Coordinates of C-alpha atoms and ligand atoms in Angstrom, one line a residue:
Chain A
X30 CA 49.0 167.3 168.0
X31 CA 48.7 170.3 170.7
X32 CA 49.5 169.3 174.0
X33 CA 47.3 170.5 177.1
X34 CA 48.6 170.3 180.8
X35 CA 46.0 170.4 183.1
X36 CA 47.2 170.9 186.9
X37 CA 45.1 169.4 189.5
X38 CA 43.5 165.8 189.4
X39 CA 40.3 166.6 191.2
X40 CA 36.9 166.1 189.6
X41 CA 37.6 170.1 187.8
X42 CA 40.8 168.6 186.6
X43 CA 40.0 165.5 185.2
X44 CA 36.0 166.7 184.1
X45 CA 38.3 169.3 181.8
X46 CA 40.3 166.7 180.3
X47 CA 37.0 164.4 179.7
X48 CA 35.7 167.3 178.0
X49 CA 38.9 168.7 176.1
X50 CA 39.4 165.0 175.5
X51 CA 35.9 164.7 173.3
X52 CA 36.3 168.2 172.3
X53 CA 40.2 167.4 170.4
X54 CA 40.7 163.7 170.4
X55 CA 43.8 165.1 168.5
X56 CA 45.2 167.1 171.7
X57 CA 47.2 165.2 174.1
X58 CA 46.5 165.7 177.5
X59 CA 48.2 165.4 180.9
X60 CA 47.5 165.9 184.0
X61 CA 49.7 166.8 186.9
X62 CA 48.9 166.7 190.6
X63 CA 51.1 167.3 193.8
X64 CA 50.2 164.3 195.2
X65 CA 51.4 160.7 194.2
X66 CA 47.4 159.6 193.8
X67 CA 44.9 161.6 191.6
X68 CA 41.2 163.0 192.4
X69 CA 41.5 165.8 194.7
X70 CA 39.3 166.0 197.3
X71 CA 36.7 163.0 195.7
X72 CA 39.6 161.1 197.3
X73 CA 39.7 163.5 200.0
X74 CA 37.5 165.8 200.7
X75 CA 34.2 163.2 199.4
X76 CA 32.8 161.6 203.3
X77 CA 34.6 158.2 203.5
X78 CA 31.4 156.8 203.6
X79 CA 29.8 158.5 200.5
X80 CA 30.8 155.5 198.0
X81 CA 28.6 156.2 195.6
X82 CA 29.6 159.8 195.4
X83 CA 33.3 158.4 195.0
X84 CA 32.4 156.4 192.2
X85 CA 32.7 159.3 189.9
X86 CA 36.0 158.0 189.9
X87 CA 35.2 154.9 187.1
X88 CA 34.8 158.1 184.9
X89 CA 38.3 159.4 184.9
X90 CA 39.6 156.5 185.4
X91 CA 38.7 155.5 181.3
X92 CA 40.3 158.5 181.1
X93 CA 43.5 157.7 181.9
X94 CA 43.0 153.7 180.8
X95 CA 41.6 154.1 177.1
X96 CA 41.9 157.8 176.3
X97 CA 45.2 157.9 176.7
X98 CA 45.3 161.0 179.3
X99 CA 48.5 161.1 180.9
X100 CA 48.8 161.1 185.0
X101 CA 51.7 162.2 186.5
X102 CA 52.0 162.3 190.1
X103 CA 54.2 163.8 192.7
X104 CA 54.3 166.6 190.8
X105 CA 53.6 170.3 193.1
X106 CA 53.1 173.1 190.6
X107 CA 55.6 175.7 192.4
X108 CA 57.9 173.7 194.2
X109 CA 58.2 170.7 192.0
X110 CA 58.1 172.4 188.8
X111 CA 57.2 176.1 188.3
X112 CA 54.3 177.6 185.7
X113 CA 56.7 179.1 183.1
X114 CA 58.4 175.9 182.8
X115 CA 55.6 174.4 181.5
X116 CA 54.3 176.6 179.8
X117 CA 57.5 176.5 177.5
X118 CA 56.2 172.5 177.6
X119 CA 52.1 173.3 176.7
X120 CA 50.4 174.6 174.5
X121 CA 47.8 175.4 177.2
X122 CA 48.0 175.0 180.6
X123 CA 44.7 174.7 182.9
X124 CA 45.3 175.6 186.6
X125 CA 42.3 172.8 188.9
X126 CA 44.2 172.8 191.9
X127 CA 41.3 174.4 193.5
X128 CA 41.6 176.2 197.6
X129 CA 41.8 174.1 200.5
X130 CA 42.5 176.2 203.7
X131 CA 40.1 176.5 206.2
X132 CA 38.3 179.7 206.3
X133 CA 38.7 181.3 210.2
X134 CA 36.3 182.6 212.3
X135 CA 37.4 185.7 213.0
X136 CA 36.0 185.2 216.6
X137 CA 38.7 185.8 219.9
X138 CA 39.7 182.8 220.5
X139 CA 39.2 181.2 217.5
X140 CA 42.9 180.3 217.1
X141 CA 43.2 178.4 220.8
X142 CA 44.0 174.5 221.0
X143 CA 41.4 172.5 220.8
X144 CA 40.0 174.4 217.9
X145 CA 40.0 172.8 214.3
X146 CA 38.6 173.9 210.6
X147 CA 36.9 171.4 208.8
X148 CA 39.8 171.4 205.7
X149 CA 42.3 170.0 208.9
X150 CA 39.8 167.5 210.5
X151 CA 38.3 165.8 206.8
X152 CA 41.8 165.3 205.4
X153 CA 42.5 163.9 208.5
X154 CA 39.3 161.1 209.0
X155 CA 40.2 160.7 204.9
X156 CA 43.9 159.9 206.0
X157 CA 45.2 162.5 203.7
X158 CA 48.9 162.5 203.6
X159 CA 50.4 165.7 204.8
X160 CA 47.3 166.0 207.8
X161 CA 48.5 165.2 211.4
X162 CA 46.3 162.9 213.4
X163 CA 43.4 165.4 215.2
X164 CA 41.6 165.2 218.4
X165 CA 38.6 165.1 219.2
X166 CA 36.5 164.9 222.3
X167 CA 33.7 164.0 224.1
X168 CA 32.4 167.7 223.6
X169 CA 31.9 169.2 220.3
X170 CA 30.6 172.4 218.8
X171 CA 30.8 172.6 215.0
X172 CA 29.7 175.9 213.2
X173 CA 28.1 176.1 210.0
X174 CA 25.4 175.0 207.7
X175 CA 26.0 173.5 204.7
X176 CA 26.9 169.9 203.7
X177 CA 30.4 169.4 205.4
X178 CA 28.8 170.7 209.0
X179 CA 26.8 167.1 208.5
X180 CA 29.4 165.3 206.7
X181 CA 31.4 165.8 210.5
X182 CA 28.0 165.3 212.5
X183 CA 27.7 162.1 211.3
X184 CA 30.7 160.7 211.4
X185 CA 31.4 161.9 214.9
X186 CA 28.2 160.1 215.6
X187 CA 28.0 157.0 213.7
X188 CA 29.4 154.1 216.3
X189 CA 31.6 151.3 214.8
X190 CA 29.6 149.1 213.7
X191 CA 28.3 151.7 210.7
X192 CA 31.1 152.2 209.1
X193 CA 30.6 148.8 206.4
X194 CA 31.4 149.3 202.5
X195 CA 33.2 152.5 203.7
X196 CA 37.1 153.4 204.0
X197 CA 37.3 154.5 207.4
X198 CA 41.0 153.7 208.5
X199 CA 41.2 152.6 211.6
X200 CA 43.2 155.7 212.6
X201 CA 40.9 157.6 211.3
X202 CA 37.6 156.1 213.6
X203 CA 40.2 156.3 216.2
X204 CA 39.9 160.1 216.2
X205 CA 35.9 160.3 215.9
X206 CA 35.5 157.7 218.7
X207 CA 34.2 158.7 221.9
X208 CA 32.5 161.9 221.5
X209 CA 29.3 162.1 223.5
X210 CA 27.6 166.0 222.6
X211 CA 27.3 167.9 219.7
X212 CA 26.2 171.2 219.3
X213 CA 26.0 172.8 215.9
X214 CA 25.2 175.9 215.7
X215 CA 24.3 178.4 212.3
X216 CA 24.2 182.0 212.1
X217 CA 21.3 181.8 209.2
X218 CA 17.6 181.0 210.8
X219 CA 17.0 177.1 209.8
X220 CA 15.1 178.2 206.4
X221 CA 18.4 179.6 205.1
X222 CA 20.1 176.6 206.3
X223 CA 22.5 175.5 203.2
X224 CA 22.2 172.2 203.6
X225 CA 21.0 169.4 201.4
X226 CA 18.2 167.7 202.9
X227 CA 19.0 164.5 201.8
X228 CA 21.7 164.6 203.9
X229 CA 19.9 166.1 207.0
X230 CA 17.7 162.9 206.0
X231 CA 20.2 160.7 206.4
X232 CA 21.1 161.9 210.2
X233 CA 17.6 160.0 210.9
X234 CA 19.5 156.9 210.1
X235 CA 21.8 157.1 212.8
X236 CA 21.8 153.9 215.5
X237 CA 23.4 155.6 217.7
X238 CA 22.8 159.5 218.4
X239 CA 19.6 161.1 220.2
X240 CA 18.7 164.4 218.3
X241 CA 17.6 167.0 219.1
X242 CA 16.4 170.8 216.9
X243 CA 16.3 174.1 218.4
X244 CA 14.7 177.0 217.3
X245 CA 13.4 176.2 213.3
X246 CA 11.4 178.6 211.9
X247 CA 10.5 179.3 207.9
X248 CA 9.2 176.2 206.1
X249 CA 10.7 174.7 203.0
X250 CA 12.4 171.3 202.7
X251 CA 15.1 171.7 204.7
X252 CA 12.9 172.5 207.5
X253 CA 10.8 170.1 206.8
X254 CA 13.7 167.6 206.9
X255 CA 15.4 169.3 210.1
X256 CA 11.7 168.8 211.9
X257 CA 11.4 165.2 210.8
X258 CA 14.5 164.3 212.7
X259 CA 13.6 166.2 215.9
X260 CA 13.0 163.5 218.4
X261 CA 15.1 160.7 216.7
X262 CA 16.1 158.6 219.8
X263 CA 17.5 155.0 219.2
X264 CA 17.2 152.8 222.0
X265 CA 20.7 152.7 224.1
X266 CA 22.0 156.4 222.1
X267 CA 25.3 156.9 223.1
X268 CA 25.6 160.6 221.9
X269 CA 23.3 163.7 221.2
X270 CA 23.0 165.7 218.7
X271 CA 21.7 169.4 219.2
X272 CA 20.9 171.9 216.1
X273 CA 20.7 176.1 216.7
X274 CA 19.2 178.1 214.4
X275 CA 20.6 182.0 214.4
X276 CA 23.3 182.3 217.0
X277 CA 26.3 184.5 215.6
X278 CA 29.5 183.3 217.1
X279 CA 30.9 185.8 219.8
X280 CA 33.5 184.3 221.4
X281 CA 35.9 180.9 222.1
X282 CA 36.6 181.0 225.6
X283 CA 39.3 179.1 226.7
X284 CA 42.6 179.9 228.2
X285 CA 45.1 176.9 227.0
X286 CA 42.9 175.5 225.3
X287 CA 39.2 175.5 224.2
X288 CA 36.5 175.1 227.5
X289 CA 33.6 176.6 226.3
X290 CA 31.4 178.5 222.5
X291 CA 30.2 181.7 222.9
X292 CA 27.0 182.5 221.0
X293 CA 24.5 185.8 220.5
X294 CA 20.9 186.2 219.1
X295 CA 20.0 189.7 219.3
X296 CA 20.8 190.2 223.1
X297 CA 20.2 187.0 224.7
X298 CA 23.7 184.9 224.8
X299 CA 24.6 180.8 224.3
X300 CA 27.1 179.4 226.4
X301 CA 28.5 175.9 224.8
X302 CA 30.8 174.3 227.1
X303 CA 32.8 172.0 224.5
X304 CA 36.2 170.7 224.2
X305 CA 36.7 170.8 221.0
X306 CA 35.4 173.2 217.9
X307 CA 35.4 172.6 214.7
X308 CA 34.5 175.1 211.9
X309 CA 32.5 174.6 208.8
X310 CA 32.2 177.7 207.4
X311 CA 33.9 177.2 204.4
X312 CA 37.4 177.5 202.1
X313 CA 39.8 180.3 201.1
X314 CA 42.8 181.6 199.0
X315 CA 44.0 184.0 196.4
X316 CA 42.5 183.1 192.6
X317 CA 43.8 183.9 190.0
X318 CA 41.6 186.3 188.3
X319 CA 40.2 184.8 185.4
X320 CA 36.7 185.9 183.2
X321 CA 33.8 183.4 182.9
X322 CA 35.1 180.9 180.5
X323 CA 38.3 180.5 182.7
X324 CA 40.8 182.5 180.6
X325 CA 43.6 184.3 182.6
X326 CA 46.0 184.8 179.9
X327 CA 47.0 183.4 176.2
X328 CA 47.2 179.5 176.3
X329 CA 46.8 179.7 180.8
X330 CA 43.5 178.4 182.2
X331 CA 41.4 177.9 185.5
X332 CA 38.7 175.7 186.4
X333 CA 36.9 174.6 189.7
X334 CA 37.0 175.6 192.7
X335 CA 40.3 177.5 191.8
X336 CA 38.3 179.5 189.5
X337 CA 34.7 179.9 191.2
X338 CA 36.2 179.9 194.6
X339 CA 35.3 177.3 196.5
X340 CA 31.8 177.0 196.7
X341 CA 30.2 174.0 195.2
X342 CA 29.4 170.4 194.5
X343 CA 30.8 167.9 191.8
X344 CA 28.1 168.7 189.0
X345 CA 28.5 172.0 189.1
X346 CA 32.1 171.5 188.6
X347 CA 31.9 169.3 185.5
X348 CA 29.3 172.5 183.8
X349 CA 31.9 175.2 184.5
X350 CA 35.0 172.3 182.6
X351 CA 33.0 171.9 180.0
X352 CA 32.7 175.7 179.6
X353 CA 36.5 176.5 179.8
X354 CA 37.0 173.2 177.7
X355 CA 35.2 174.7 174.7
X356 CA 37.0 178.5 174.9
X357 CA 40.7 176.5 175.1
X358 CA 39.5 174.4 172.3
X359 CA 38.4 177.5 170.1
X360 CA 42.1 179.5 171.3
X361 CA 44.2 176.4 170.5
X362 CA 42.2 176.3 167.0
X363 CA 44.6 179.1 166.1
X364 CA 48.0 178.1 167.4
X365 CA 50.2 176.2 165.4
X366 CA 51.2 172.8 167.7
X367 CA 55.5 173.1 167.7
X368 CA 55.4 172.3 171.9
X369 CA 57.2 169.2 173.3
X370 CA 54.1 168.5 175.8
X371 CA 55.0 165.4 177.6
X372 CA 58.4 164.0 177.0
X373 CA 59.7 167.3 177.9
X374 CA 57.7 167.2 181.7
X375 CA 59.1 164.0 182.1
X376 CA 62.7 165.0 181.4
X377 CA 61.8 167.5 183.3
X378 CA 60.1 165.5 186.8
X379 CA 61.4 162.0 186.1
X380 CA 60.4 161.1 189.1
X381 CA 56.7 161.3 188.6
X382 CA 54.0 158.7 189.6
X383 CA 52.7 157.7 186.2
X384 CA 49.3 156.5 186.0
X385 CA 50.1 152.7 186.4
X386 CA 51.9 153.4 189.5
X387 CA 48.9 154.6 190.9
X388 CA 47.2 152.0 190.2
X389 CA 49.6 150.1 192.2
X390 CA 49.0 152.0 195.1
X391 CA 45.5 151.5 194.0
X392 CA 45.5 147.7 194.5
X393 CA 47.4 147.6 197.6
X394 CA 45.3 150.1 199.7
X395 CA 42.3 147.4 198.0
X396 CA 43.9 144.2 199.0
X397 CA 44.7 145.6 202.5
X398 CA 41.2 146.7 203.3
X399 CA 40.5 146.0 206.7
X400 CA 37.3 144.2 207.2
X401 CA 33.9 145.5 206.5
X402 CA 35.9 148.1 204.5
X403 CA 36.4 148.6 200.6
X404 CA 40.0 149.9 201.2
X405 CA 42.9 151.2 203.2
X406 CA 44.1 154.6 202.1
X407 CA 48.0 154.2 202.4
X408 CA 49.2 157.1 205.0
X409 CA 52.6 158.5 204.0
X410 CA 53.8 159.7 200.6
X411 CA 56.9 158.0 201.2
X412 CA 55.6 154.6 201.7
X413 CA 53.7 155.7 197.9
X414 CA 56.9 156.3 196.4
X415 CA 58.2 153.1 197.6
X416 CA 55.6 151.1 196.2
X417 CA 54.8 153.5 193.4
X418 CA 58.3 151.9 192.5
X419 CA 58.5 148.3 193.3
X420 CA 59.2 146.2 189.8
X421 CA 57.4 143.7 188.4
X422 CA 54.3 142.2 189.6
X423 CA 52.7 142.2 192.9
Chain B
X10 CA 15.3 150.2 163.8
X11 CA 16.4 153.1 164.4
X12 CA 18.1 153.0 168.0
X13 CA 18.4 156.7 169.8
X14 CA 19.8 156.6 173.5
X15 CA 19.1 159.3 175.4
X16 CA 20.3 160.5 179.0
X17 CA 19.8 162.9 182.2
X18 CA 23.3 163.6 183.9
X19 CA 24.5 165.7 186.5
X20 CA 28.1 164.2 187.1
X21 CA 28.6 162.1 183.6
X22 CA 27.9 158.7 184.9
X23 CA 25.0 158.6 183.1
X24 CA 26.4 160.0 180.1
X25 CA 29.1 157.1 179.9
X26 CA 26.5 154.4 180.2
X27 CA 24.7 155.8 177.3
X28 CA 27.6 156.5 175.5
X29 CA 28.9 152.5 175.9
X30 CA 25.2 151.5 175.3
X31 CA 25.8 153.5 171.3
X32 CA 28.7 151.7 171.0
X33 CA 27.7 148.8 172.0
X34 CA 24.6 148.7 169.9
X35 CA 26.4 150.0 166.3
X36 CA 25.6 147.4 164.6
X37 CA 22.0 149.9 164.9
X38 CA 23.8 153.1 164.4
X39 CA 22.6 154.4 167.9
X40 CA 22.7 157.8 168.3
X41 CA 23.4 159.5 171.9
X42 CA 21.4 162.6 173.1
X43 CA 21.6 164.5 176.6
X44 CA 17.8 165.2 177.5
X45 CA 18.2 168.1 177.6
X46 CA 18.6 168.7 174.1
X47 CA 15.5 166.6 173.7
X48 CA 12.8 168.1 172.5
X49 CA 9.3 165.7 173.3
X50 CA 8.4 166.4 169.4
X51 CA 10.6 165.1 168.4
X52 CA 9.9 161.7 169.3
X53 CA 9.4 159.0 166.4
X54 CA 7.2 155.9 166.3
X55 CA 9.9 154.5 164.2
X56 CA 12.9 154.8 166.6
X57 CA 13.2 152.8 169.6
X58 CA 14.5 154.9 173.0
X59 CA 16.7 153.6 175.6
X60 CA 16.9 156.1 178.3
X61 CA 19.1 156.3 180.8
X62 CA 19.0 158.7 183.8
X63 CA 20.7 159.3 187.2
X64 CA 18.6 160.5 190.7
X65 CA 19.1 163.6 192.6
X66 CA 17.9 165.5 195.3
X67 CA 15.5 164.2 197.0
X68 CA 14.9 161.6 194.4
X69 CA 14.5 164.1 191.7
X70 CA 15.7 164.1 188.2
X71 CA 19.4 165.2 187.3
X72 CA 19.2 169.0 186.3
X73 CA 20.1 167.9 182.8
X74 CA 16.7 165.5 182.7
X75 CA 14.2 169.1 184.1
X76 CA 13.7 170.9 181.2
X77 CA 12.8 167.7 179.8
X78 CA 10.3 167.0 182.5
X79 CA 8.8 170.8 181.7
X80 CA 8.4 170.0 178.1
X81 CA 6.8 167.1 178.9
X82 CA 4.2 168.7 181.0
X83 CA 4.2 171.8 179.3
X84 CA 3.5 169.9 175.8
X85 CA 1.9 167.1 177.1
X86 CA 2.6 165.0 173.6
X87 CA 0.5 162.0 172.7
X88 CA 3.2 159.4 172.8
X89 CA 1.3 156.3 172.1
X90 CA 3.5 154.1 169.8
X91 CA 6.7 155.3 171.1
X92 CA 8.6 152.8 173.0
X93 CA 11.0 152.6 175.1
X94 CA 13.6 151.1 177.5
X95 CA 14.5 152.7 181.0
X96 CA 17.3 152.1 182.8
X97 CA 18.1 153.8 186.1
X98 CA 21.2 155.0 188.2
X99 CA 21.0 155.7 191.5
X100 CA 22.7 155.1 195.2
X101 CA 21.6 153.4 197.7
X102 CA 22.8 155.1 200.6
X103 CA 19.4 157.1 200.1
X104 CA 17.4 154.4 200.8
X105 CA 14.1 155.8 200.6
X106 CA 14.4 157.5 197.2
X107 CA 16.4 155.0 195.8
X108 CA 16.3 155.6 191.6
X109 CA 13.6 158.0 191.7
X110 CA 14.6 159.6 188.7
X111 CA 14.6 156.1 187.0
X112 CA 10.9 155.8 188.2
X113 CA 10.1 159.4 187.2
X114 CA 11.1 159.1 184.1
X115 CA 9.3 156.2 183.2
X116 CA 6.1 157.7 185.0
X117 CA 6.1 160.7 182.9
X118 CA 6.7 158.1 179.6
X119 CA 4.1 156.2 180.2
X120 CA 1.9 158.6 180.9
X121 CA 2.2 160.0 177.8
X122 CA 1.5 156.9 176.2
X123 CA 4.3 155.3 175.4
X124 CA 5.7 151.6 176.4
X125 CA 8.3 150.5 178.5
X126 CA 9.6 147.4 177.2
X127 CA 11.8 145.2 179.5
X128 CA 12.3 145.8 183.0
X129 CA 13.6 148.7 184.1
X130 CA 16.9 147.5 186.1
X131 CA 19.1 150.4 188.2
X132 CA 22.0 150.6 189.0
X133 CA 23.6 151.4 192.7
X134 CA 26.7 153.4 192.7
X135 CA 27.9 151.8 196.5
X136 CA 27.1 148.4 194.8
X137 CA 30.2 146.7 193.6
X138 CA 28.6 145.9 190.2
X139 CA 30.2 147.8 187.4
X140 CA 26.7 150.2 185.2
X141 CA 27.8 148.5 181.9
X142 CA 28.0 144.8 183.4
X143 CA 24.1 145.3 184.0
X144 CA 22.8 147.6 181.3
X145 CA 24.9 145.7 178.3
X146 CA 23.1 142.2 178.8
X147 CA 19.9 144.0 179.3
X148 CA 19.5 146.0 177.0
X149 CA 20.6 142.7 174.2
X150 CA 18.1 141.0 175.6
X151 CA 15.6 143.9 175.3
X152 CA 16.6 143.9 172.1
X153 CA 16.0 140.3 170.9
X154 CA 12.7 140.5 171.6
X155 CA 11.9 143.5 170.2
X156 CA 13.7 142.9 167.0
X157 CA 11.6 139.8 166.4
Ligands
LIG1 C1 35.1 168.3 203.0 C2 34.7 167.8 202.1 C3 33.7 167.1 201.4 C4 32.6 167.7 200.1 N1 31.7 167.1 200.0 C5 31.3 166.8 198.9 C6 30.1 166.0 198.8 O1 29.7 165.0 198.9 N2 29.7 165.6 197.4 C7 29.9 166.4 196.2 O2 29.7 166.9 195.3 N3 31.1 167.9 196.9 C8 31.5 167.8 197.4 N4 32.4 169.0 198.0 C9 32.8 169.7 196.7 C10 33.7 168.5 196.3 O3 34.7 168.5 196.4 C11 34.5 170.1 195.4 O4 33.6 170.5 194.3 C12 35.5 169.9 194.3 O5 36.5 168.7 194.8 C13 36.5 170.9 193.4 O6 37.4 170.5 192.8 P1 39.1 170.6 192.4 O7 38.6 169.9 191.8 O8 38.0 172.4 191.4 O9 39.7 170.9 193.4 P2 40.0 169.4 194.4 O10 38.7 168.3 195.0 O11 40.6 170.0 195.8 O12 41.4 169.2 193.3 C14 42.2 170.4 193.4 C15 43.8 168.8 193.0 O13 44.7 170.0 192.9 C16 46.6 169.1 193.6 N5 47.2 169.9 193.9 C17 46.9 171.5 194.7 N6 48.0 172.9 195.1 C18 48.7 171.9 193.7 C19 49.8 172.0 193.5 N7 50.7 173.6 193.4 N8 50.7 171.6 192.2 C20 49.8 170.5 192.1 N9 48.7 169.8 193.0 C21 48.1 170.8 193.2 C22 45.0 169.0 194.8 O14 46.1 167.4 195.2 C23 44.0 167.8 194.3 O15 44.8 167.2 193.9 C24 33.3 168.2 199.1 C25 33.9 169.4 199.8 C26 35.1 168.8 200.9 C27 35.6 170.0 201.5
LIG2 C1 23.9 164.9 196.5 C2 22.7 163.7 195.9 C3 21.8 163.3 195.8 C4 21.4 161.8 195.4 N1 20.3 161.8 195.6 C5 20.0 160.2 195.1 C6 18.6 159.8 195.4 O1 17.6 160.2 196.3 N2 18.2 158.6 194.9 C7 19.9 158.0 193.9 O2 19.0 156.7 194.2 N3 20.5 158.9 194.4 C8 20.9 159.4 194.6 N4 22.2 159.5 194.8 C9 23.5 158.8 193.3 C10 23.2 159.1 191.5 O3 22.1 159.2 191.4 C11 24.4 158.3 191.4 O4 25.5 158.4 191.8 C12 24.0 158.6 190.0 O5 25.5 157.0 189.7 C13 25.2 159.7 188.9 O6 24.8 159.6 187.9 P1 25.0 160.7 187.1 O7 26.8 161.1 187.2 O8 24.9 160.7 185.7 O9 24.1 161.8 187.3 C14 22.6 161.3 194.2 C15 23.8 162.0 194.1 C16 24.1 163.0 194.7 C17 25.7 163.1 195.1

């Protein structure tokens, strides 16, 4: 029996396991994650009010519940275990640890208090255990023209009553509660904005935000969707959203804290007074230099954002994972299985959180869901561990 | 009766449901095929088709169903005599285009002369129902009328 370890239980790791389970039904597949809980950015990135997108988790539950794939959480590669040890235990090791560091704006003042990266903010609003609470004040500038920028706009502009059926926690709601004005500024012209039109359309259902779109140019689906938003003005709106296109960030102003963000378009300047700047211009980090099929070195592979860079949606990760799995299956055809796999891992990391223990955490989160919410995430690693270690039925 | 389950998917939800439907119908030796691998010239009047598709973008077909839609458009096959049931997957978070994928695919098939059997049912990813809980009773009901 071949033993395969996948490091990272985000969508890429899980889709790789799914494809491998099909290609190699005899193999034993273990997914390892640094957190005691699985699913990566599906749990901690995808917006709390997009539960339908998170529902892809049902596919992954089947892997663990019916297909014998192992989950071992609270095991951090590089700390709890090292790569060499894992390669000694498994015939193939797949790195699927993603890329989570926010790309910096790269202008003067981008490190002032009040400037926050979208990763930091979305982790906080999703109750990631490593996230510190963020302070988002009344006047917010969001730099970036992608879907994460739209997620932020929506989460900040929604009123308390607009989160029905989500898993936004009370703590997160407090962090994004009092925003009065949001300016969304993109470097490219409107027809080159990377928003998904359907995400823009969704803003047209905001119940307490008035929307103004400045400087539209060109045509296409995104421009049409933006045109449609212009003038959205629900009665009693408490928040204003302004979209601006074609402005390059020049400087974040402020002595001890952000006071304004300055942009340039040719010779023109735009200064937006604000207390918070959110950058949603993508993520960065080192990639391990895998080829198109995910091959790094014999027995070592990469998939997902770690392999391709921090771009692309869940479906793209699925297609990519299937390609990587096919390569692994082909390579393993010439490998005689002789490694200890799971037994060796458990000897090495006896404290790993198993799938059944995650199910206990999951059940506790659902049971403690506040009114109108589908769950309340357990906010700290210590509490997760403590629930995981409770014995007997609860 | 031969049964072929065809699916269109992006993140795999429709594929998993298609597989579940096929294993549920194991008495019929049902096959499962991604629409991306299905040639419209391959429709066969002796087979009953169960089509499962999700919805993407602005109410469009998922990526794996798009080549099929294009091939149908190009080949314009006559599908009279072909019978199918269709199950859509969508998300009510996208209310304006909820389940347009299923609707689109149904229009493509009936437009070519195929006959829809039973109601087109939709799963809502934001709802609390599991897709299987809707789809398996649905297909049993349909097959009880087709088998007869
Ligand atoms: C804010 C945000 C919102 C998004 N919204 C959507 C959306 O609505 N729809 C959509 O299709 N896509 C969305 N995306 C994109 C989507 O989340 C990514 O395409 C996808 O999650 C990448 O998958 P991955 O498995 O490569 O990485 P990740 O999801 O980041 O998973 C990596 C996993 O590896 C683990 N890990 C990291 N380091 C270690 C280590 N040293 N040891 C062990 N484990 C480790 C992490 O804990 C994590 O579980 C969003 C992205 C972001 C950032
Ligand atoms: C970017 C995106 C756009 C979507 N657009 C729609 C839509 O317009 N209408 C709809 O009913 N569902 C829409 N959905 C929901 C999917 O159809 C639903 O999640 C489905 O279960 C996915 O199935 P699949 O995994 O087989 O692709 C969308 C989902 C995403 C991620």
